[in-house]
């Protein structure tokens, strides 16, 4: 245990008094108290401090007057004369070296979990005592508080973990600590199951049996001193790392006797002595064992301020005396900090998920959320639920008000937003999609399972059927929370949610096909009839025309491009609403959805668009009239297009270039080209299927129709086809392969159209100006002649 100087004895006594009132010293040990107690007064120390006693009593007396146990020992001299029984040596029933390799390399990937395991074992010992005392009241005759205390000695590199639980007899030490992977907790639960009390509630934590041996992750030597209320003797178990045997002996040193329970002393390895600092132990307890149901105290250094007198400088005192010999001298004081050691309760926070949701207020949920996840804003929604039956676990989930750093990288699922507990003991918050898919990684919360083993590893999480069931139910609850936000009267809450986490849900359309029906109602889009306010798919269907069969959309790089695309012309005339997919992930998300409420998603930029108004007779006439023109244009364009067809989607534009039914759209081609890192060979197959559609009502197409029959080889007509294709390429959202060549064609066409246009006007204006001057001279000259 922690070795202290004589000046610190009074502080130890003070701490011992808090736990064992009968062991309190008769003299005051509180700093500033009376230290002049009688020398003959007996000093009584806490049994768990491990300090030497100076009590000069002749017998071991159990004081039961106040419901607690007091131990009085004979003098140290008498103790020294007593002969200690020799320690018995036992061989392990399994090879320890193989066990150590299993623990270090498989079961535990982080050394600091040793404290979590040992605290869980201590909690189990307290739980067992509390349970057994219901039928055996005598087990609590030594009425020591049920708690766990952890004390460190940084100088000697030791950690002591003491509980006042059930303790162990000599045979139980052999059975539980001498046999590898045998769990006393598991045996206890089996006995409960076989008894009539099988239906009793149990909160026992460790059941796997190797939790104790995690102490050897950081220790060279472990000493276990334990006293069972069923035995009159206290036994000490000692074992060393990589040893094949251990020893058990009876404890005869009266300074080390305890009323009940177990005290583990870890002698740390040279590289792990950093664990023997009180601050680090306190931090580990708060992280891993914050919600253990028994109080956990850690031995911490504290301080208080007080005023002390200061000796005056003789020269200053003489000077003051000369100035005012009659004035009363005031004693000088200064404030100092008095240091002392005392027990401090470390796990003060109560697990909110173990309470009845009806009894927890919104303010308590918000406070728990802020404290647990270091947030300053209140969550948008929370969900507190318990799952029973096939898998049992409790959970509290939250939807944050804002993503970290404004916009979180949705491709990074390791956000440490979900904290997994097993029976109130923290296991991990480092998950990679085991409990939540990465598109829901923004959800924060606590999950407390009763079915997972305490020393769960990443491999167990990935393969566990229990985890898969937990994940499915957690995802459903997360969607229920988000749906609740969307149906809230305060629409601003969902606008805020969509701004921060809308892309996450769109990613879910790609990765989680079984939950499409839950994701789709939560999506929001801009449309041709709602450019300022986002609409849902349900609102779109509600606004559909009676004759409209499908949900129409167009993907573009911006809202301006979407609004001005030629694909919209006929749909706007028919007053059909079109969704504008302007986010890069939108088109992929909608493509994966395929349909919503039996309405198919239709890209208006692809071939075979059906607007529900086909006139077969009119189409047949158009094909006869413009069939030759379509063949002529296709011959000129060659492999640039798959075919040339008459369009039913245009009203003002002469032509448009549409994507194949199973090919990439112009927007998708642009996005894929940006990701090929210069290698465009993989794009040739998907982008080769393009259809050139012409508008037979447009004057340009009518002129080309005449040219196809009268002068199909006219160079100007052929150049017009090329320029028409290049223009349609740009207006349809595609990128021309040779922009400079396109620029040359436009300049050439402009030159032909504007040839001598303004030059002829200038010459005409000049000629007219000359005639005006002649007429003016003819008018003026007769006037001047008349004057003469």
PDB file of N, CA, C and O in Angstrom, residues 300-346:
ATOM      1  N   UNK A 300      -6.505  10.398  -3.050  1.00  0.00           N
ATOM      2  CA  UNK A 300      -6.076  11.599  -3.749  1.00  0.00           C
ATOM      3  C   UNK A 300      -5.468  12.614  -2.785  1.00  0.00           C
ATOM      4  O   UNK A 300      -5.863  12.693  -1.613  1.00  0.00           O
ATOM      5  N   UNK A 301      -4.527  13.364  -3.323  1.00  0.00           N
ATOM      6  CA  UNK A 301      -3.934  14.451  -2.552  1.00  0.00           C
ATOM      7  C   UNK A 301      -4.828  15.675  -2.660  1.00  0.00           C
ATOM      8  O   UNK A 301      -5.247  16.062  -3.751  1.00  0.00           O
ATOM      9  N   UNK A 302      -5.114  16.290  -1.502  1.00  0.00           N
ATOM     10  CA  UNK A 302      -5.973  17.465  -1.470  1.00  0.00           C
ATOM     11  C   UNK A 302      -5.269  18.581  -0.713  1.00  0.00           C
ATOM     12  O   UNK A 302      -4.158  18.404  -0.195  1.00  0.00           O
ATOM     13  N   UNK A 303      -5.900  19.710  -0.636  1.00  0.00           N
ATOM     14  CA  UNK A 303      -5.300  20.840   0.060  1.00  0.00           C
ATOM     15  C   UNK A 303      -6.337  21.826   0.539  1.00  0.00           C
ATOM     16  O   UNK A 303      -7.449  21.881   0.006  1.00  0.00           O
ATOM     17  N   UNK A 304      -5.966  22.589   1.563  1.00  0.00           N
ATOM     18  CA  UNK A 304      -6.821  23.667   2.048  1.00  0.00           C
ATOM     19  C   UNK A 304      -5.919  24.833   2.437  1.00  0.00           C
ATOM     20  O   UNK A 304      -4.731  24.659   2.741  1.00  0.00           O
ATOM     21  N   UNK A 305      -6.458  26.023   2.388  1.00  0.00           N
ATOM     22  CA  UNK A 305      -5.677  27.236   2.687  1.00  0.00           C
ATOM     23  C   UNK A 305      -5.896  27.646   4.133  1.00  0.00           C
ATOM     24  O   UNK A 305      -6.974  27.468   4.691  1.00  0.00           O
ATOM     25  N   UNK A 306      -4.833  28.203   4.692  1.00  0.00           N
ATOM     26  CA  UNK A 306      -4.939  28.723   6.058  1.00  0.00           C
ATOM     27  C   UNK A 306      -3.927  29.846   6.240  1.00  0.00           C
ATOM     28  O   UNK A 306      -2.961  29.970   5.475  1.00  0.00           O
ATOM     29  N   UNK A 307      -4.147  30.684   7.241  1.00  0.00           N
ATOM     30  CA  UNK A 307      -3.285  31.808   7.556  1.00  0.00           C
ATOM     31  C   UNK A 307      -2.268  31.381   8.621  1.00  0.00           C
ATOM     32  O   UNK A 307      -2.629  30.797   9.636  1.00  0.00           O
ATOM     33  N   UNK A 308      -1.008  31.700   8.372  1.00  0.00           N
ATOM     34  CA  UNK A 308       0.048  31.408   9.338  1.00  0.00           C
ATOM     35  C   UNK A 308       0.834  32.682   9.614  1.00  0.00           C
ATOM     36  O   UNK A 308       0.921  33.592   8.775  1.00  0.00           O
ATOM     37  N   UNK A 309       1.401  32.778  10.797  1.00  0.00           N
ATOM     38  CA  UNK A 309       2.194  33.938  11.167  1.00  0.00           C
ATOM     39  C   UNK A 309       3.546  33.907  10.484  1.00  0.00           C
ATOM     40  O   UNK A 309       4.120  32.849  10.249  1.00  0.00           O
ATOM     41  N   UNK A 310       4.047  35.115  10.202  1.00  0.00           N
ATOM     42  CA  UNK A 310       5.337  35.254   9.543  1.00  0.00           C
ATOM     43  C   UNK A 310       6.266  36.031  10.457  1.00  0.00           C
ATOM     44  O   UNK A 310       5.893  37.090  11.006  1.00  0.00           O
ATOM     45  N   UNK A 311       7.491  35.554  10.672  1.00  0.00           N
ATOM     46  CA  UNK A 311       8.461  36.261  11.498  1.00  0.00           C
ATOM     47  C   UNK A 311       8.894  37.546  10.804  1.00  0.00           C
ATOM     48  O   UNK A 311       9.187  37.550   9.593  1.00  0.00           O
ATOM     49  N   UNK A 312       8.948  38.644  11.570  1.00  0.00           N
ATOM     50  CA  UNK A 312       9.316  39.938  11.003  1.00  0.00           C
ATOM     51  C   UNK A 312      10.827  40.059  10.880  1.00  0.00           C
ATOM     52  O   UNK A 312      11.591  39.489  11.658  1.00  0.00           O
ATOM     53  N   UNK A 313      11.240  40.880   9.913  1.00  0.00           N
ATOM     54  CA  UNK A 313      12.654  41.204   9.748  1.00  0.00           C
ATOM     55  C   UNK A 313      13.056  42.184  10.860  1.00  0.00           C
ATOM     56  O   UNK A 313      12.397  43.207  11.059  1.00  0.00           O
ATOM     57  N   UNK A 314      14.135  41.931  11.642  1.00  0.00           N
ATOM     58  CA  UNK A 314      14.516  42.809  12.764  1.00  0.00           C
ATOM     59  C   UNK A 314      14.725  44.269  12.358  1.00  0.00           C
ATOM     60  O   UNK A 314      14.335  45.189  13.072  1.00  0.00           O
ATOM     61  N   UNK A 315      15.316  44.505  11.187  1.00  0.00           N
ATOM     62  CA  UNK A 315      15.558  45.887  10.754  1.00  0.00           C
ATOM     63  C   UNK A 315      14.247  46.618  10.498  1.00  0.00           C
ATOM     64  O   UNK A 315      14.073  47.791  10.856  1.00  0.00           O
ATOM     65  N   UNK A 316      13.266  45.904   9.881  1.00  0.00           N
ATOM     66  CA  UNK A 316      11.974  46.522   9.630  1.00  0.00           C
ATOM     67  C   UNK A 316      11.220  46.774  10.928  1.00  0.00           C
ATOM     68  O   UNK A 316      10.563  47.798  11.097  1.00  0.00           O
ATOM     69  N   UNK A 317      11.367  45.855  11.885  1.00  0.00           N
ATOM     70  CA  UNK A 317      10.687  46.037  13.165  1.00  0.00           C
ATOM     71  C   UNK A 317      11.241  47.251  13.908  1.00  0.00           C
ATOM     72  O   UNK A 317      10.512  48.027  14.529  1.00  0.00           O
ATOM     73  N   UNK A 318      12.587  47.483  13.841  1.00  0.00           N
ATOM     74  CA  UNK A 318      13.206  48.635  14.508  1.00  0.00           C
ATOM     75  C   UNK A 318      12.744  49.933  13.882  1.00  0.00           C
ATOM     76  O   UNK A 318      12.453  50.923  14.555  1.00  0.00           O
ATOM     77  N   UNK A 319      12.646  49.959  12.538  1.00  0.00           N
ATOM     78  CA  UNK A 319      12.218  51.164  11.834  1.00  0.00           C
ATOM     79  C   UNK A 319      10.785  51.524  12.187  1.00  0.00           C
ATOM     80  O   UNK A 319      10.443  52.686  12.408  1.00  0.00           O
ATOM     81  N   UNK A 320       9.923  50.517  12.251  1.00  0.00           N
ATOM     82  CA  UNK A 320       8.543  50.786  12.614  1.00  0.00           C
ATOM     83  C   UNK A 320       8.435  51.275  14.055  1.00  0.00           C
ATOM     84  O   UNK A 320       7.613  52.131  14.372  1.00  0.00           O
ATOM     85  N   UNK A 321       9.306  50.755  14.904  1.00  0.00           N
ATOM     86  CA  UNK A 321       9.275  51.196  16.295  1.00  0.00           C
ATOM     87  C   UNK A 321       9.671  52.646  16.455  1.00  0.00           C
ATOM     88  O   UNK A 321       9.158  53.365  17.306  1.00  0.00           O
ATOM     89  N   UNK A 322      10.589  53.127  15.639  1.00  0.00           N
ATOM     90  CA  UNK A 322      10.994  54.525  15.704  1.00  0.00           C
ATOM     91  C   UNK A 322       9.885  55.444  15.236  1.00  0.00           C
ATOM     92  O   UNK A 322       9.713  56.549  15.745  1.00  0.00           O
ATOM     93  N   UNK A 323       9.114  55.018  14.245  1.00  0.00           N
ATOM     94  CA  UNK A 323       8.056  55.869  13.703  1.00  0.00           C
ATOM     95  C   UNK A 323       6.885  55.970  14.672  1.00  0.00           C
ATOM     96  O   UNK A 323       6.315  57.036  14.891  1.00  0.00           O
ATOM     97  N   UNK A 324       6.514  54.868  15.248  1.00  0.00           N
ATOM     98  CA  UNK A 324       5.354  54.907  16.140  1.00  0.00           C
ATOM     99  C   UNK A 324       5.544  53.860  17.222  1.00  0.00           C
ATOM    100  O   UNK A 324       5.197  52.691  17.066  1.00  0.00           O
ATOM    101  N   UNK A 325       6.205  54.307  18.313  1.00  0.00           N
ATOM    102  CA  UNK A 325       6.510  53.367  19.398  1.00  0.00           C
ATOM    103  C   UNK A 325       5.271  52.998  20.172  1.00  0.00           C
ATOM    104  O   UNK A 325       5.214  51.963  20.822  1.00  0.00           O
ATOM    105  N   UNK A 326       4.264  53.892  20.115  1.00  0.00           N
ATOM    106  CA  UNK A 326       3.059  53.649  20.880  1.00  0.00           C
ATOM    107  C   UNK A 326       2.042  52.779  20.144  1.00  0.00           C
ATOM    108  O   UNK A 326       1.110  52.276  20.745  1.00  0.00           O
ATOM    109  N   UNK A 327       2.183  52.719  18.849  1.00  0.00           N
ATOM    110  CA  UNK A 327       1.190  51.952  18.077  1.00  0.00           C
ATOM    111  C   UNK A 327       1.317  50.456  18.372  1.00  0.00           C
ATOM    112  O   UNK A 327       2.418  49.941  18.562  1.00  0.00           O
ATOM    113  N   UNK A 328       0.204  49.816  18.440  1.00  0.00           N
ATOM    114  CA  UNK A 328       0.194  48.389  18.726  1.00  0.00           C
ATOM    115  C   UNK A 328       0.678  47.618  17.502  1.00  0.00           C
ATOM    116  O   UNK A 328       0.224  47.849  16.373  1.00  0.00           O
ATOM    117  N   UNK A 329       1.599  46.731  17.719  1.00  0.00           N
ATOM    118  CA  UNK A 329       2.156  45.979  16.613  1.00  0.00           C
ATOM    119  C   UNK A 329       1.164  44.904  16.143  1.00  0.00           C
ATOM    120  O   UNK A 329       0.612  44.179  16.957  1.00  0.00           O
ATOM    121  N   UNK A 330       0.974  44.839  14.818  1.00  0.00           N
ATOM    122  CA  UNK A 330       0.119  43.820  14.223  1.00  0.00           C
ATOM    123  C   UNK A 330       0.973  42.694  13.674  1.00  0.00           C
ATOM    124  O   UNK A 330       1.946  42.942  12.961  1.00  0.00           O
ATOM    125  N   UNK A 331       0.602  41.476  13.986  1.00  0.00           N
ATOM    126  CA  UNK A 331       1.364  40.331  13.517  1.00  0.00           C
ATOM    127  C   UNK A 331       1.126  40.123  12.029  1.00  0.00           C
ATOM    128  O   UNK A 331      -0.007  40.165  11.557  1.00  0.00           O
ATOM    129  N   UNK A 332       2.209  39.860  11.298  1.00  0.00           N
ATOM    130  CA  UNK A 332       2.097  39.613   9.862  1.00  0.00           C
ATOM    131  C   UNK A 332       1.759  38.143   9.617  1.00  0.00           C
ATOM    132  O   UNK A 332       2.285  37.246  10.276  1.00  0.00           O
ATOM    133  N   UNK A 333       0.867  37.928   8.644  1.00  0.00           N
ATOM    134  CA  UNK A 333       0.463  36.558   8.282  1.00  0.00           C
ATOM    135  C   UNK A 333       0.537  36.382   6.773  1.00  0.00           C
ATOM    136  O   UNK A 333       0.558  37.355   6.011  1.00  0.00           O
ATOM    137  N   UNK A 334       0.544  35.124   6.348  1.00  0.00           N
ATOM    138  CA  UNK A 334       0.478  34.801   4.929  1.00  0.00           C
ATOM    139  C   UNK A 334      -0.384  33.556   4.736  1.00  0.00           C
ATOM    140  O   UNK A 334      -0.577  32.764   5.665  1.00  0.00           O
ATOM    141  N   UNK A 335      -0.904  33.416   3.530  1.00  0.00           N
ATOM    142  CA  UNK A 335      -1.774  32.292   3.209  1.00  0.00           C
ATOM    143  C   UNK A 335      -0.947  31.158   2.626  1.00  0.00           C
ATOM    144  O   UNK A 335      -0.186  31.356   1.665  1.00  0.00           O
ATOM    145  N   UNK A 336      -1.084  29.979   3.190  1.00  0.00           N
ATOM    146  CA  UNK A 336      -0.370  28.806   2.689  1.00  0.00           C
ATOM    147  C   UNK A 336      -1.379  27.698   2.401  1.00  0.00           C
ATOM    148  O   UNK A 336      -2.506  27.714   2.907  1.00  0.00           O
ATOM    149  N   UNK A 337      -0.972  26.748   1.593  1.00  0.00           N
ATOM    150  CA  UNK A 337      -1.812  25.601   1.248  1.00  0.00           C
ATOM    151  C   UNK A 337      -1.304  24.382   1.998  1.00  0.00           C
ATOM    152  O   UNK A 337      -0.149  23.980   1.843  1.00  0.00           O
ATOM    153  N   UNK A 338      -2.156  23.818   2.812  1.00  0.00           N
ATOM    154  CA  UNK A 338      -1.819  22.625   3.584  1.00  0.00           C
ATOM    155  C   UNK A 338      -2.267  21.401   2.783  1.00  0.00           C
ATOM    156  O   UNK A 338      -3.430  21.270   2.414  1.00  0.00           O
ATOM    157  N   UNK A 339      -1.334  20.515   2.498  1.00  0.00           N
ATOM    158  CA  UNK A 339      -1.623  19.315   1.714  1.00  0.00           C
ATOM    159  C   UNK A 339      -1.940  18.135   2.616  1.00  0.00           C
ATOM    160  O   UNK A 339      -1.329  17.981   3.678  1.00  0.00           O
ATOM    161  N   UNK A 340      -2.869  17.322   2.194  1.00  0.00           N
ATOM    162  CA  UNK A 340      -3.184  16.090   2.907  1.00  0.00           C
ATOM    163  C   UNK A 340      -3.811  15.105   1.920  1.00  0.00           C
ATOM    164  O   UNK A 340      -4.201  15.470   0.812  1.00  0.00           O
ATOM    165  N   UNK A 341      -3.868  13.834   2.329  1.00  0.00           N
ATOM    166  CA  UNK A 341      -4.421  12.774   1.490  1.00  0.00           C
ATOM    167  C   UNK A 341      -5.758  12.320   2.059  1.00  0.00           C
ATOM    168  O   UNK A 341      -5.927  12.240   3.277  1.00  0.00           O
ATOM    169  N   UNK A 342      -6.682  12.017   1.162  1.00  0.00           N
ATOM    170  CA  UNK A 342      -8.002  11.585   1.607  1.00  0.00           C
ATOM    171  C   UNK A 342      -8.682  10.813   0.482  1.00  0.00           C
ATOM    172  O   UNK A 342      -8.285  10.891  -0.688  1.00  0.00           O
ATOM    173  N   UNK A 343      -9.721  10.047   0.843  1.00  0.00           N
ATOM    174  CA  UNK A 343     -10.491   9.314  -0.156  1.00  0.00           C
ATOM    175  C   UNK A 343     -11.444  10.267  -0.889  1.00  0.00           C
ATOM    176  O   UNK A 343     -12.032  11.147  -0.274  1.00  0.00           O
ATOM    177  N   UNK A 344     -11.557  10.041  -2.172  1.00  0.00           N
ATOM    178  CA  UNK A 344     -12.443  10.881  -2.988  1.00  0.00           C
ATOM    179  C   UNK A 344     -13.342   9.990  -3.835  1.00  0.00           C
ATOM    180  O   UNK A 344     -12.863   9.089  -4.545  1.00  0.00           O
ATOM    181  N   UNK A 345     -14.646  10.248  -3.762  1.00  0.00           N
ATOM    182  CA  UNK A 345     -15.597   9.481  -4.565  1.00  0.00           C
ATOM    183  C   UNK A 345     -15.414   9.830  -6.032  1.00  0.00           C
ATOM    184  O   UNK A 345     -15.473  10.990  -6.421  1.00  0.00           O
ATOM    185  N   UNK A 346     -15.184   8.797  -6.852  1.00  0.00           N
ATOM    186  CA  UNK A 346     -14.830   9.041  -8.254  1.00  0.00           C
ATOM    187  C   UNK A 346     -15.994   8.825  -9.200  1.00  0.00           C
ATOM    188  O   UNK A 346     -16.130   9.529 -10.198  1.00  0.00           O
TER     189      UNK A 346
END
